PDB file of C-alpha atoms in Angstrom:
ATOM      1  CA  UNK A  15       3.788  25.164 -13.132  1.00 40.00           C
ATOM      2  CA  UNK A  16       0.277  24.529 -11.837  1.00 42.00           C
ATOM      3  CA  UNK A  17      -3.105  23.448 -12.743  1.00 46.00           C
ATOM      4  CA  UNK A  18      -6.230  24.763 -11.136  1.00 48.00           C
ATOM      5  CA  UNK A  19      -6.537  22.093  -8.453  1.00 60.00           C
ATOM      6  CA  UNK A  20      -2.958  20.745  -8.566  1.00 75.00           C
ATOM      7  CA  UNK A  21      -0.064  23.184  -7.558  1.00 78.00           C
ATOM      8  CA  UNK A  22       3.146  21.675  -8.887  1.00 87.00           C
ATOM      9  CA  UNK A  23       6.777  22.157  -7.738  1.00 92.00           C
ATOM     10  CA  UNK A  24       9.331  20.818 -10.069  1.00 94.00           C
ATOM     11  CA  UNK A  25      13.036  20.578  -9.232  1.00 94.00           C
ATOM     12  CA  UNK A  26      15.732  21.623 -11.621  1.00 94.00           C
ATOM     13  CA  UNK A  27      16.248  18.209 -13.075  1.00 94.00           C
ATOM     14  CA  UNK A  28      12.561  17.677 -14.004  1.00 94.00           C
ATOM     15  CA  UNK A  29      13.052  19.247 -17.507  1.00 92.00           C
ATOM     16  CA  UNK A  30      15.668  16.629 -18.346  1.00 82.00           C
ATOM     17  CA  UNK A  31      13.090  14.383 -19.800  1.00 78.00           C
ATOM     18  CA  UNK A  32      11.980  10.714 -19.511  1.00 81.00           C
ATOM     19  CA  UNK A  33      13.535   8.234 -17.153  1.00 92.00           C
ATOM     20  CA  UNK A  34      13.444   4.532 -17.040  1.00 94.00           C
ATOM     21  CA  UNK A  35      11.301   4.349 -13.965  1.00 97.00           C
ATOM     22  CA  UNK A  36       8.764   6.705 -12.253  1.00 97.00           C
ATOM     23  CA  UNK A  37       8.666   6.418  -8.484  1.00 98.00           C
ATOM     24  CA  UNK A  38       5.129   7.467  -7.220  1.00 98.00           C
ATOM     25  CA  UNK A  39       4.655   8.315  -3.523  1.00 97.00           C
ATOM     26  CA  UNK A  40       1.289   9.623  -2.204  1.00 96.00           C
ATOM     27  CA  UNK A  41       0.983  10.875   1.402  1.00 94.00           C
ATOM     28  CA  UNK A  42      -1.766  12.056   3.648  1.00 92.00           C
ATOM     29  CA  UNK A  43      -0.365  13.421   6.958  1.00 85.00           C
ATOM     30  CA  UNK A  44       2.692  11.103   7.053  1.00 89.00           C
ATOM     31  CA  UNK A  45       6.216  12.755   6.465  1.00 94.00           C
ATOM     32  CA  UNK A  46       7.657  11.396   3.215  1.00 96.00           C
ATOM     33  CA  UNK A  47      11.037  13.155   3.590  1.00 97.00           C
ATOM     34  CA  UNK A  48      12.913  10.244   5.153  1.00 96.00           C
ATOM     35  CA  UNK A  49      11.896   8.029   2.237  1.00 97.00           C
ATOM     36  CA  UNK A  50      12.935  10.896  -0.292  1.00 97.00           C
ATOM     37  CA  UNK A  51      16.273  11.318   1.365  1.00 96.00           C
ATOM     38  CA  UNK A  52      16.897   7.505   1.322  1.00 96.00           C
ATOM     39  CA  UNK A  53      15.962   7.326  -2.410  1.00 97.00           C
ATOM     40  CA  UNK A  54      17.970  10.237  -3.177  1.00 96.00           C
ATOM     41  CA  UNK A  55      21.152   8.487  -2.091  1.00 95.00           C
ATOM     42  CA  UNK A  56      20.909   6.512  -5.273  1.00 93.00           C
ATOM     43  CA  UNK A  57      21.621   8.730  -8.368  1.00 85.00           C
ATOM     44  CA  UNK A  58      20.200   6.497 -11.199  1.00 92.00           C
ATOM     45  CA  UNK A  59      17.788   6.715 -14.113  1.00 93.00           C
ATOM     46  CA  UNK A  60      14.606   7.383 -12.339  1.00 97.00           C
ATOM     47  CA  UNK A  61      12.147  10.211 -11.730  1.00 97.00           C
ATOM     48  CA  UNK A  62       9.859  10.768  -8.805  1.00 97.00           C
ATOM     49  CA  UNK A  63       6.483  12.172  -8.244  1.00 97.00           C
ATOM     50  CA  UNK A  64       5.219  12.746  -4.615  1.00 97.00           C
ATOM     51  CA  UNK A  65       1.545  13.717  -4.092  1.00 96.00           C
ATOM     52  CA  UNK A  66       0.189  15.526  -0.904  1.00 94.00           C
ATOM     53  CA  UNK A  67      -3.431  14.127  -0.806  1.00 91.00           C
ATOM     54  CA  UNK A  68      -4.980  17.058   0.908  1.00 90.00           C
ATOM     55  CA  UNK A  69      -2.998  17.126   4.085  1.00 88.00           C
ATOM     56  CA  UNK A  70      -3.248  20.924   4.501  1.00 87.00           C
ATOM     57  CA  UNK A  71       0.063  21.295   6.397  1.00 89.00           C
ATOM     58  CA  UNK A  72       2.066  24.123   5.142  1.00 93.00           C
ATOM     59  CA  UNK A  73       4.914  23.310   7.329  1.00 94.00           C
ATOM     60  CA  UNK A  74       5.156  19.698   6.052  1.00 94.00           C
ATOM     61  CA  UNK A  75       4.619  20.890   2.557  1.00 93.00           C
ATOM     62  CA  UNK A  76       7.677  23.148   2.776  1.00 95.00           C
ATOM     63  CA  UNK A  77       9.788  20.292   3.978  1.00 95.00           C
ATOM     64  CA  UNK A  78       8.635  18.169   1.078  1.00 96.00           C
ATOM     65  CA  UNK A  79       9.306  20.829  -1.326  1.00 96.00           C
ATOM     66  CA  UNK A  80      12.765  21.364   0.013  1.00 96.00           C
ATOM     67  CA  UNK A  81      13.489  17.538  -0.167  1.00 97.00           C
ATOM     68  CA  UNK A  82      12.249  17.389  -3.739  1.00 97.00           C
ATOM     69  CA  UNK A  83      14.486  20.227  -4.791  1.00 96.00           C
ATOM     70  CA  UNK A  84      17.524  18.487  -3.321  1.00 95.00           C
ATOM     71  CA  UNK A  85      16.960  15.209  -5.253  1.00 96.00           C
ATOM     72  CA  UNK A  86      19.625  14.267  -7.817  1.00 94.00           C
ATOM     73  CA  UNK A  87      17.050  13.008 -10.374  1.00 95.00           C
ATOM     74  CA  UNK A  88      13.926  14.586 -11.936  1.00 96.00           C
ATOM     75  CA  UNK A  89      11.246  15.088  -9.209  1.00 96.00           C
ATOM     76  CA  UNK A  90       7.848  16.785  -8.830  1.00 96.00           C
ATOM     77  CA  UNK A  91       5.685  17.634  -5.899  1.00 97.00           C
ATOM     78  CA  UNK A  92       2.040  17.698  -6.351  1.00 96.00           C
ATOM     79  CA  UNK A  93      -0.378  19.147  -3.844  1.00 94.00           C
ATOM     80  CA  UNK A  94      -4.161  18.599  -3.678  1.00 92.00           C
ATOM     81  CA  UNK A  95      -6.394  21.067  -1.900  1.00 88.00           C
ATOM     82  CA  UNK A  96      -8.670  18.252  -0.710  1.00 90.00           C
ATOM     83  CA  UNK A  97      -8.280  14.532  -0.024  1.00 84.00           C
ATOM     84  CA  UNK A  98      -9.383  12.365  -2.993  1.00 88.00           C
ATOM     85  CA  UNK A  99      -8.566   9.032  -1.468  1.00 86.00           C
ATOM     86  CA  UNK A 100      -5.980   6.111  -1.873  1.00 86.00           C
ATOM     87  CA  UNK A 101      -7.132   4.806  -5.276  1.00 89.00           C
ATOM     88  CA  UNK A 102      -7.889   8.176  -6.975  1.00 90.00           C
ATOM     89  CA  UNK A 103      -4.690   9.667  -5.622  1.00 92.00           C
ATOM     90  CA  UNK A 104      -2.515   7.015  -7.136  1.00 93.00           C
ATOM     91  CA  UNK A 105      -4.321   7.443 -10.396  1.00 95.00           C
ATOM     92  CA  UNK A 106      -3.470  11.122 -10.281  1.00 94.00           C
ATOM     93  CA  UNK A 107       0.143  10.276  -9.625  1.00 95.00           C
ATOM     94  CA  UNK A 108       0.285   8.124 -12.748  1.00 96.00           C
ATOM     95  CA  UNK A 109      -1.029  11.208 -14.741  1.00 95.00           C
ATOM     96  CA  UNK A 110       2.373  12.913 -14.050  1.00 95.00           C
ATOM     97  CA  UNK A 111       4.553  10.037 -14.635  1.00 96.00           C
ATOM     98  CA  UNK A 112       6.548   9.676 -17.851  1.00 95.00           C
ATOM     99  CA  UNK A 113       8.550   6.471 -17.619  1.00 96.00           C
ATOM    100  CA  UNK A 114       7.577   3.050 -19.054  1.00 96.00           C
ATOM    101  CA  UNK A 115       7.348   1.525 -15.555  1.00 97.00           C
ATOM    102  CA  UNK A 116       5.895   2.809 -12.284  1.00 98.00           C
ATOM    103  CA  UNK A 117       7.242   2.095  -8.768  1.00 98.00           C
ATOM    104  CA  UNK A 118       4.399   2.772  -6.220  1.00 97.00           C
ATOM    105  CA  UNK A 119       5.853   3.247  -2.851  1.00 97.00           C
ATOM    106  CA  UNK A 120       3.910   4.164   0.399  1.00 94.00           C
ATOM    107  CA  UNK A 121       5.345   7.216   2.146  1.00 94.00           C
ATOM    108  CA  UNK A 122       6.007   5.378   5.405  1.00 93.00           C
ATOM    109  CA  UNK A 123       8.385   2.910   3.665  1.00 95.00           C
ATOM    110  CA  UNK A 124      12.205   2.897   3.766  1.00 96.00           C
ATOM    111  CA  UNK A 125      14.375   0.713   1.503  1.00 97.00           C
ATOM    112  CA  UNK A 126      16.160  -2.158   3.080  1.00 96.00           C
ATOM    113  CA  UNK A 127      18.952  -2.570   0.497  1.00 93.00           C
ATOM    114  CA  UNK A 128      21.618   0.034  -0.422  1.00 93.00           C
ATOM    115  CA  UNK A 129      20.879  -0.578  -4.145  1.00 96.00           C
ATOM    116  CA  UNK A 130      17.025  -0.707  -3.974  1.00 97.00           C
ATOM    117  CA  UNK A 131      16.427   1.492  -7.018  1.00 97.00           C
ATOM    118  CA  UNK A 132      19.147  -0.069  -8.997  1.00 97.00           C
ATOM    119  CA  UNK A 133      17.743  -3.658  -8.193  1.00 97.00           C
ATOM    120  CA  UNK A 134      14.337  -2.525  -9.391  1.00 98.00           C
ATOM    121  CA  UNK A 135      16.002  -1.113 -12.631  1.00 98.00           C
ATOM    122  CA  UNK A 136      17.719  -4.419 -13.040  1.00 97.00           C
ATOM    123  CA  UNK A 137      14.330  -6.289 -12.833  1.00 97.00           C
ATOM    124  CA  UNK A 138      12.918  -3.932 -15.523  1.00 97.00           C
ATOM    125  CA  UNK A 139      15.976  -4.468 -17.774  1.00 97.00           C
ATOM    126  CA  UNK A 140      16.162  -8.205 -17.465  1.00 96.00           C
ATOM    127  CA  UNK A 141      12.443  -9.211 -17.147  1.00 96.00           C
ATOM    128  CA  UNK A 142      10.269  -6.325 -18.186  1.00 96.00           C
ATOM    129  CA  UNK A 143       7.439  -7.696 -15.884  1.00 97.00           C
ATOM    130  CA  UNK A 144       3.957  -6.391 -16.306  1.00 97.00           C
ATOM    131  CA  UNK A 145       3.666  -6.273 -12.542  1.00 97.00           C
ATOM    132  CA  UNK A 146       6.204  -7.065  -9.674  1.00 97.00           C
ATOM    133  CA  UNK A 147       5.987  -6.838  -5.844  1.00 97.00           C
ATOM    134  CA  UNK A 148       9.150  -6.481  -3.955  1.00 97.00           C
ATOM    135  CA  UNK A 149       7.832  -7.243  -0.408  1.00 95.00           C
ATOM    136  CA  UNK A 150       8.127  -5.463   2.762  1.00 91.00           C
ATOM    137  CA  UNK A 151       9.738  -5.953   6.191  1.00 94.00           C
ATOM    138  CA  UNK A 152      10.046  -4.747   9.760  1.00 92.00           C
ATOM    139  CA  UNK A 153      13.758  -4.661   9.764  1.00 93.00           C
ATOM    140  CA  UNK A 154      14.122  -0.914  10.511  1.00 91.00           C
ATOM    141  CA  UNK A 155      10.981  -0.479  12.526  1.00 92.00           C
ATOM    142  CA  UNK A 156      11.477   0.310  16.183  1.00 90.00           C
ATOM    143  CA  UNK A 157      10.213  -2.044  18.818  1.00 91.00           C
ATOM    144  CA  UNK A 158       7.552  -0.316  20.812  1.00 93.00           C
ATOM    145  CA  UNK A 159       4.654  -1.877  23.020  1.00 93.00           C
ATOM    146  CA  UNK A 160       2.141   0.391  21.266  1.00 93.00           C
ATOM    147  CA  UNK A 161       2.841  -1.203  17.916  1.00 94.00           C
ATOM    148  CA  UNK A 162       3.453  -4.836  19.012  1.00 94.00           C
ATOM    149  CA  UNK A 163       0.064  -6.145  17.733  1.00 95.00           C
ATOM    150  CA  UNK A 164       0.476  -4.673  14.313  1.00 95.00           C
ATOM    151  CA  UNK A 165       4.076  -5.946  14.125  1.00 94.00           C
ATOM    152  CA  UNK A 166       2.992  -9.451  15.093  1.00 93.00           C
ATOM    153  CA  UNK A 167       0.117  -9.723  12.652  1.00 92.00           C
ATOM    154  CA  UNK A 168       1.994  -8.140   9.788  1.00 91.00           C
ATOM    155  CA  UNK A 169       4.965 -10.414  10.425  1.00 89.00           C
ATOM    156  CA  UNK A 170       2.805 -13.459  10.402  1.00 85.00           C
ATOM    157  CA  UNK A 171       0.868 -12.646   7.178  1.00 85.00           C
ATOM    158  CA  UNK A 172       2.622  -9.826   5.050  1.00 89.00           C
ATOM    159  CA  UNK A 173       6.370 -10.145   5.740  1.00 92.00           C
ATOM    160  CA  UNK A 174       6.942 -13.139   3.460  1.00 93.00           C
ATOM    161  CA  UNK A 175       9.690 -14.043   0.980  1.00 95.00           C
ATOM    162  CA  UNK A 176       9.156 -13.966  -2.713  1.00 96.00           C
ATOM    163  CA  UNK A 177       8.822 -17.727  -2.815  1.00 95.00           C
ATOM    164  CA  UNK A 178       6.003 -17.730  -0.229  1.00 94.00           C
ATOM    165  CA  UNK A 179       4.172 -14.784  -2.014  1.00 94.00           C
ATOM    166  CA  UNK A 180       4.518 -16.484  -5.367  1.00 94.00           C
ATOM    167  CA  UNK A 181       2.308 -19.431  -4.202  1.00 92.00           C
ATOM    168  CA  UNK A 182      -0.608 -17.030  -4.467  1.00 89.00           C
ATOM    169  CA  UNK A 183       0.711 -14.033  -6.518  1.00 91.00           C
ATOM    170  CA  UNK A 184      -2.411 -11.999  -6.663  1.00 88.00           C
ATOM    171  CA  UNK A 185      -3.198 -12.039  -2.988  1.00 86.00           C
ATOM    172  CA  UNK A 186       0.106 -10.533  -2.093  1.00 89.00           C
ATOM    173  CA  UNK A 187      -0.163  -7.273  -4.151  1.00 91.00           C
ATOM    174  CA  UNK A 188       0.120  -4.066  -2.074  1.00 91.00           C
ATOM    175  CA  UNK A 189       1.136  -0.593  -3.197  1.00 90.00           C
ATOM    176  CA  UNK A 190       3.700  -0.339  -0.457  1.00 91.00           C
ATOM    177  CA  UNK A 191       6.494  -1.593  -3.021  1.00 96.00           C
ATOM    178  CA  UNK A 192       4.737  -2.351  -6.346  1.00 97.00           C
ATOM    179  CA  UNK A 193       6.267  -2.145  -9.884  1.00 98.00           C
ATOM    180  CA  UNK A 194       3.720  -1.812 -12.687  1.00 98.00           C
ATOM    181  CA  UNK A 195       4.378  -1.441 -16.393  1.00 97.00           C
ATOM    182  CA  UNK A 196       2.668   1.540 -18.134  1.00 97.00           C
ATOM    183  CA  UNK A 197       0.599  -0.463 -20.592  1.00 97.00           C
ATOM    184  CA  UNK A 198      -0.843  -2.565 -17.742  1.00 97.00           C
ATOM    185  CA  UNK A 199      -1.760   0.372 -15.755  1.00 96.00           C
ATOM    186  CA  UNK A 200      -3.390   2.120 -18.817  1.00 96.00           C
ATOM    187  CA  UNK A 201      -5.592  -0.985 -19.115  1.00 95.00           C
ATOM    188  CA  UNK A 202      -6.324  -1.518 -15.384  1.00 94.00           C
ATOM    189  CA  UNK A 203      -6.176   1.602 -13.134  1.00 94.00           C
ATOM    190  CA  UNK A 204      -7.252   1.492  -9.422  1.00 92.00           C
ATOM    191  CA  UNK A 205     -10.862   1.363  -8.892  1.00 89.00           C
ATOM    192  CA  UNK A 206     -11.995   4.905  -7.591  1.00 89.00           C
ATOM    193  CA  UNK A 207     -15.124   3.507  -6.236  1.00 86.00           C
ATOM    194  CA  UNK A 208     -13.289   2.454  -3.143  1.00 84.00           C
ATOM    195  CA  UNK A 209     -13.533   4.757  -0.249  1.00 79.00           C
ATOM    196  CA  UNK A 210     -11.601   5.046   3.014  1.00 77.00           C
ATOM    197  CA  UNK A 211      -9.094   2.349   3.887  1.00 81.00           C
ATOM    198  CA  UNK A 212      -8.308  -0.955   2.528  1.00 81.00           C
ATOM    199  CA  UNK A 213      -8.676  -3.477  -0.366  1.00 87.00           C
ATOM    200  CA  UNK A 214      -8.169  -1.202  -3.409  1.00 89.00           C
ATOM    201  CA  UNK A 215      -4.808  -2.609  -4.069  1.00 89.00           C
ATOM    202  CA  UNK A 216      -5.758  -6.199  -3.535  1.00 89.00           C
ATOM    203  CA  UNK A 217      -8.751  -5.865  -5.745  1.00 92.00           C
ATOM    204  CA  UNK A 218      -6.553  -4.265  -8.488  1.00 92.00           C
ATOM    205  CA  UNK A 219      -4.157  -7.350  -8.207  1.00 92.00           C
ATOM    206  CA  UNK A 220      -7.155  -9.625  -8.704  1.00 92.00           C
ATOM    207  CA  UNK A 221      -8.111  -7.859 -11.946  1.00 93.00           C
ATOM    208  CA  UNK A 222      -4.686  -7.743 -13.250  1.00 95.00           C
ATOM    209  CA  UNK A 223      -3.886 -11.472 -12.388  1.00 94.00           C
ATOM    210  CA  UNK A 224      -6.712 -12.340 -14.978  1.00 93.00           C
ATOM    211  CA  UNK A 225      -4.479 -10.984 -17.736  1.00 94.00           C
ATOM    212  CA  UNK A 226      -0.951 -10.781 -16.769  1.00 96.00           C
ATOM    213  CA  UNK A 227       1.549 -12.773 -14.581  1.00 96.00           C
ATOM    214  CA  UNK A 228       2.622 -11.269 -11.280  1.00 96.00           C
ATOM    215  CA  UNK A 229       6.228 -11.602 -10.467  1.00 97.00           C
ATOM    216  CA  UNK A 230       7.462 -11.611  -6.739  1.00 97.00           C
ATOM    217  CA  UNK A 231      10.925 -10.639  -6.054  1.00 97.00           C
ATOM    218  CA  UNK A 232      12.874 -10.096  -2.713  1.00 97.00           C
ATOM    219  CA  UNK A 233      13.616  -6.273  -2.859  1.00 97.00           C
ATOM    220  CA  UNK A 234      12.131  -5.190   0.244  1.00 97.00           C
ATOM    221  CA  UNK A 235      11.355  -2.022   2.076  1.00 97.00           C
ATOM    222  CA  UNK A 236      10.537  -1.535   5.635  1.00 95.00           C
ATOM    223  CA  UNK A 237       7.041  -0.442   6.790  1.00 93.00           C
ATOM    224  CA  UNK A 238       7.859   2.085   9.373  1.00 91.00           C
ATOM    225  CA  UNK A 239       4.349   3.356   9.916  1.00 86.00           C
ATOM    226  CA  UNK A 240       2.975   0.634  12.153  1.00 91.00           C
ATOM    227  CA  UNK A 241      -0.399   1.359  13.679  1.00 93.00           C
ATOM    228  CA  UNK A 242      -1.588   1.214  17.252  1.00 95.00           C
ATOM    229  CA  UNK A 243      -4.194  -1.492  18.047  1.00 96.00           C
ATOM    230  CA  UNK A 244      -6.956   1.209  18.280  1.00 96.00           C
ATOM    231  CA  UNK A 245      -6.089   2.565  14.893  1.00 95.00           C
ATOM    232  CA  UNK A 246      -5.862  -0.914  13.365  1.00 94.00           C
ATOM    233  CA  UNK A 247      -9.444  -1.665  14.582  1.00 95.00           C
ATOM    234  CA  UNK A 248     -10.667   1.647  13.211  1.00 94.00           C
ATOM    235  CA  UNK A 249      -9.155   0.899   9.857  1.00 92.00           C
ATOM    236  CA  UNK A 250     -10.860  -2.593  10.000  1.00 93.00           C
ATOM    237  CA  UNK A 251     -14.120  -0.915  10.627  1.00 92.00           C
ATOM    238  CA  UNK A 252     -13.704   1.429   7.664  1.00 88.00           C
ATOM    239  CA  UNK A 253     -12.848  -1.517   5.384  1.00 89.00           C
ATOM    240  CA  UNK A 254     -15.995  -3.473   5.578  1.00 88.00           C
ATOM    241  CA  UNK A 255     -17.775  -1.679   2.653  1.00 88.00           C
ATOM    242  CA  UNK A 256     -14.602  -2.032   0.642  1.00 90.00           C
ATOM    243  CA  UNK A 257     -14.474  -5.765   1.424  1.00 90.00           C
ATOM    244  CA  UNK A 258     -18.105  -6.080   0.219  1.00 90.00           C
ATOM    245  CA  UNK A 259     -17.181  -4.344  -3.046  1.00 91.00           C
ATOM    246  CA  UNK A 260     -14.332  -6.891  -3.693  1.00 90.00           C
ATOM    247  CA  UNK A 261     -16.728  -9.744  -3.053  1.00 91.00           C
ATOM    248  CA  UNK A 262     -19.111  -8.381  -5.670  1.00 90.00           C
ATOM    249  CA  UNK A 263     -16.355  -8.136  -8.227  1.00 87.00           C
ATOM    250  CA  UNK A 264     -14.509 -11.279  -7.388  1.00 89.00           C
ATOM    251  CA  UNK A 265     -16.561 -13.853  -5.494  1.00 90.00           C
ATOM    252  CA  UNK A 266     -14.758 -17.027  -6.497  1.00 91.00           C
ATOM    253  CA  UNK A 267     -11.350 -15.546  -5.461  1.00 89.00           C
ATOM    254  CA  UNK A 268     -12.532 -13.914  -2.119  1.00 88.00           C
ATOM    255  CA  UNK A 269     -14.133 -17.200  -1.111  1.00 90.00           C
ATOM    256  CA  UNK A 270     -10.871 -18.726  -0.780  1.00 89.00           C
ATOM    257  CA  UNK A 271      -9.642 -16.103   1.702  1.00 87.00           C
ATOM    258  CA  UNK A 272      -9.525 -17.125   5.493  1.00 87.00           C
ATOM    259  CA  UNK A 273     -11.281 -13.855   6.445  1.00 86.00           C
ATOM    260  CA  UNK A 274     -14.049 -14.650   4.206  1.00 89.00           C
ATOM    261  CA  UNK A 275     -14.503 -18.261   5.448  1.00 92.00           C
ATOM    262  CA  UNK A 276     -14.327 -17.263   9.109  1.00 92.00           C
ATOM    263  CA  UNK A 277     -16.819 -14.491   8.402  1.00 90.00           C
ATOM    264  CA  UNK A 278     -19.297 -16.992   6.826  1.00 89.00           C
ATOM    265  CA  UNK A 279     -19.169 -19.149  10.007  1.00 91.00           C
ATOM    266  CA  UNK A 280     -19.577 -16.138  12.339  1.00 91.00           C
ATOM    267  CA  UNK A 281     -22.587 -15.006  10.444  1.00 88.00           C
ATOM    268  CA  UNK A 282     -24.647 -17.655  12.133  1.00 88.00           C
ATOM    269  CA  UNK A 283     -23.251 -17.119  15.690  1.00 88.00           C
ATOM    270  CA  UNK A 284     -25.847 -15.580  18.177  1.00 88.00           C
ATOM    271  CA  UNK A 285     -25.327 -12.610  20.267  1.00 84.00           C
ATOM    272  CA  UNK A 286     -22.978 -10.989  17.885  1.00 85.00           C
ATOM    273  CA  UNK A 287     -23.651  -7.575  19.529  1.00 86.00           C
ATOM    274  CA  UNK A 288     -22.074  -8.861  22.725  1.00 90.00           C
ATOM    275  CA  UNK A 289     -18.970 -10.881  21.653  1.00 92.00           C
ATOM    276  CA  UNK A 290     -17.837  -8.682  18.680  1.00 93.00           C
ATOM    277  CA  UNK A 291     -17.170  -5.694  21.102  1.00 95.00           C
ATOM    278  CA  UNK A 292     -15.555  -8.044  23.657  1.00 96.00           C
ATOM    279  CA  UNK A 293     -13.124  -9.209  20.824  1.00 96.00           C
ATOM    280  CA  UNK A 294     -12.045  -5.689  20.104  1.00 96.00           C
ATOM    281  CA  UNK A 295     -11.604  -4.807  23.889  1.00 96.00           C
ATOM    282  CA  UNK A 296      -9.287  -7.895  24.317  1.00 97.00           C
ATOM    283  CA  UNK A 297      -7.322  -7.168  21.147  1.00 96.00           C
ATOM    284  CA  UNK A 298      -6.616  -3.601  22.699  1.00 96.00           C
ATOM    285  CA  UNK A 299      -5.510  -4.961  25.908  1.00 95.00           C
ATOM    286  CA  UNK A 300      -1.777  -4.495  25.840  1.00 91.00           C
ATOM    287  CA  UNK A 301      -1.020  -6.619  28.931  1.00 91.00           C
ATOM    288  CA  UNK A 302      -2.532  -9.664  27.252  1.00 96.00           C
ATOM    289  CA  UNK A 303      -0.295 -12.209  25.379  1.00 96.00           C
ATOM    290  CA  UNK A 304       0.332 -10.913  21.873  1.00 95.00           C
ATOM    291  CA  UNK A 305      -0.703 -14.154  20.115  1.00 95.00           C
ATOM    292  CA  UNK A 306      -4.101 -14.282  21.670  1.00 97.00           C
ATOM    293  CA  UNK A 307      -4.540 -10.514  21.016  1.00 97.00           C
ATOM    294  CA  UNK A 308      -3.671 -11.035  17.369  1.00 96.00           C
ATOM    295  CA  UNK A 309      -6.146 -13.984  17.271  1.00 95.00           C
ATOM    296  CA  UNK A 310      -8.814 -11.746  18.694  1.00 96.00           C
ATOM    297  CA  UNK A 311      -8.157  -8.819  16.259  1.00 96.00           C
ATOM    298  CA  UNK A 312      -8.371 -11.298  13.335  1.00 94.00           C
ATOM    299  CA  UNK A 313     -11.713 -12.610  14.698  1.00 94.00           C
ATOM    300  CA  UNK A 314     -12.907  -9.065  15.100  1.00 95.00           C
ATOM    301  CA  UNK A 315     -12.037  -8.199  11.431  1.00 93.00           C
ATOM    302  CA  UNK A 316     -13.930 -11.132  10.321  1.00 93.00           C
ATOM    303  CA  UNK A 317     -16.886 -10.308  12.520  1.00 93.00           C
ATOM    304  CA  UNK A 318     -16.992  -6.838  10.940  1.00 92.00           C
ATOM    305  CA  UNK A 319     -17.079  -8.600   7.516  1.00 92.00           C
ATOM    306  CA  UNK A 320     -20.010 -10.649   8.437  1.00 91.00           C
ATOM    307  CA  UNK A 321     -22.412  -8.049   6.910  1.00 85.00           C
ATOM    308  CA  UNK A 322     -20.627  -8.416   3.487  1.00 84.00           C
ATOM    309  CA  UNK A 323     -20.641 -12.169   3.119  1.00 83.00           C
TER     310      UNK A 323
END
């Protein structure tokens, strides 16, 4: 079955009907088949929709179609001819979902537990949460010098236990491993005004937290797709406009963020055109101590956000 702009490929089980949980996975260039294979090892009451957001790679698409066909539960492969972006792509995924709860997973994730899906189904059955975040880890990520900076920064700020995340529930909401109840998403979809990389999931969490509680649980998945330092810097450079959009929508919340407070201080520092590039150069220097590189990269990100505060 196809629509004009969304060629679809369903596996044999798709016609079986509604499952308890819809797993929703977008990808753009990354290969989601290791994740599909890992999920496929759990034969439980779920369905899966994977969306190619305009990759344009026929070889990769063939591998994904083959992986979808092999899954033991209902699965659909959606291909977009052009990239629509992170927020709109996830909204498009929801349009294909049939269950009462959605589990958003990034395509470069890999479940840490053997009963990852069953554990999420247990959360749904016992607590029926409006929103829940399972957390992510670096447990299965290879140690490589090129990705050492990303590993250090993510381990410090993102790879947190449920108890730590629950102290500021809305701040730690990412689509890497996110459970959402259907009625919540029907009221609060992702803001399609975001472009490029960053902040669309955090902003969504801020909106949702005004109306519903956010549960944090320890049901982690590994983030395999660590970035090089240069890719991190490029993503931060893309994200400045998105950060400004979040400030406009949630000024009181963002004012509590360290990146905002540091950006406010740096706004009045002279000669920004000299020291901001120097921060980036140092952060990219693989031979420098990792802690000082991470500090430089955080300062560089805050310096980029100066224009938004």
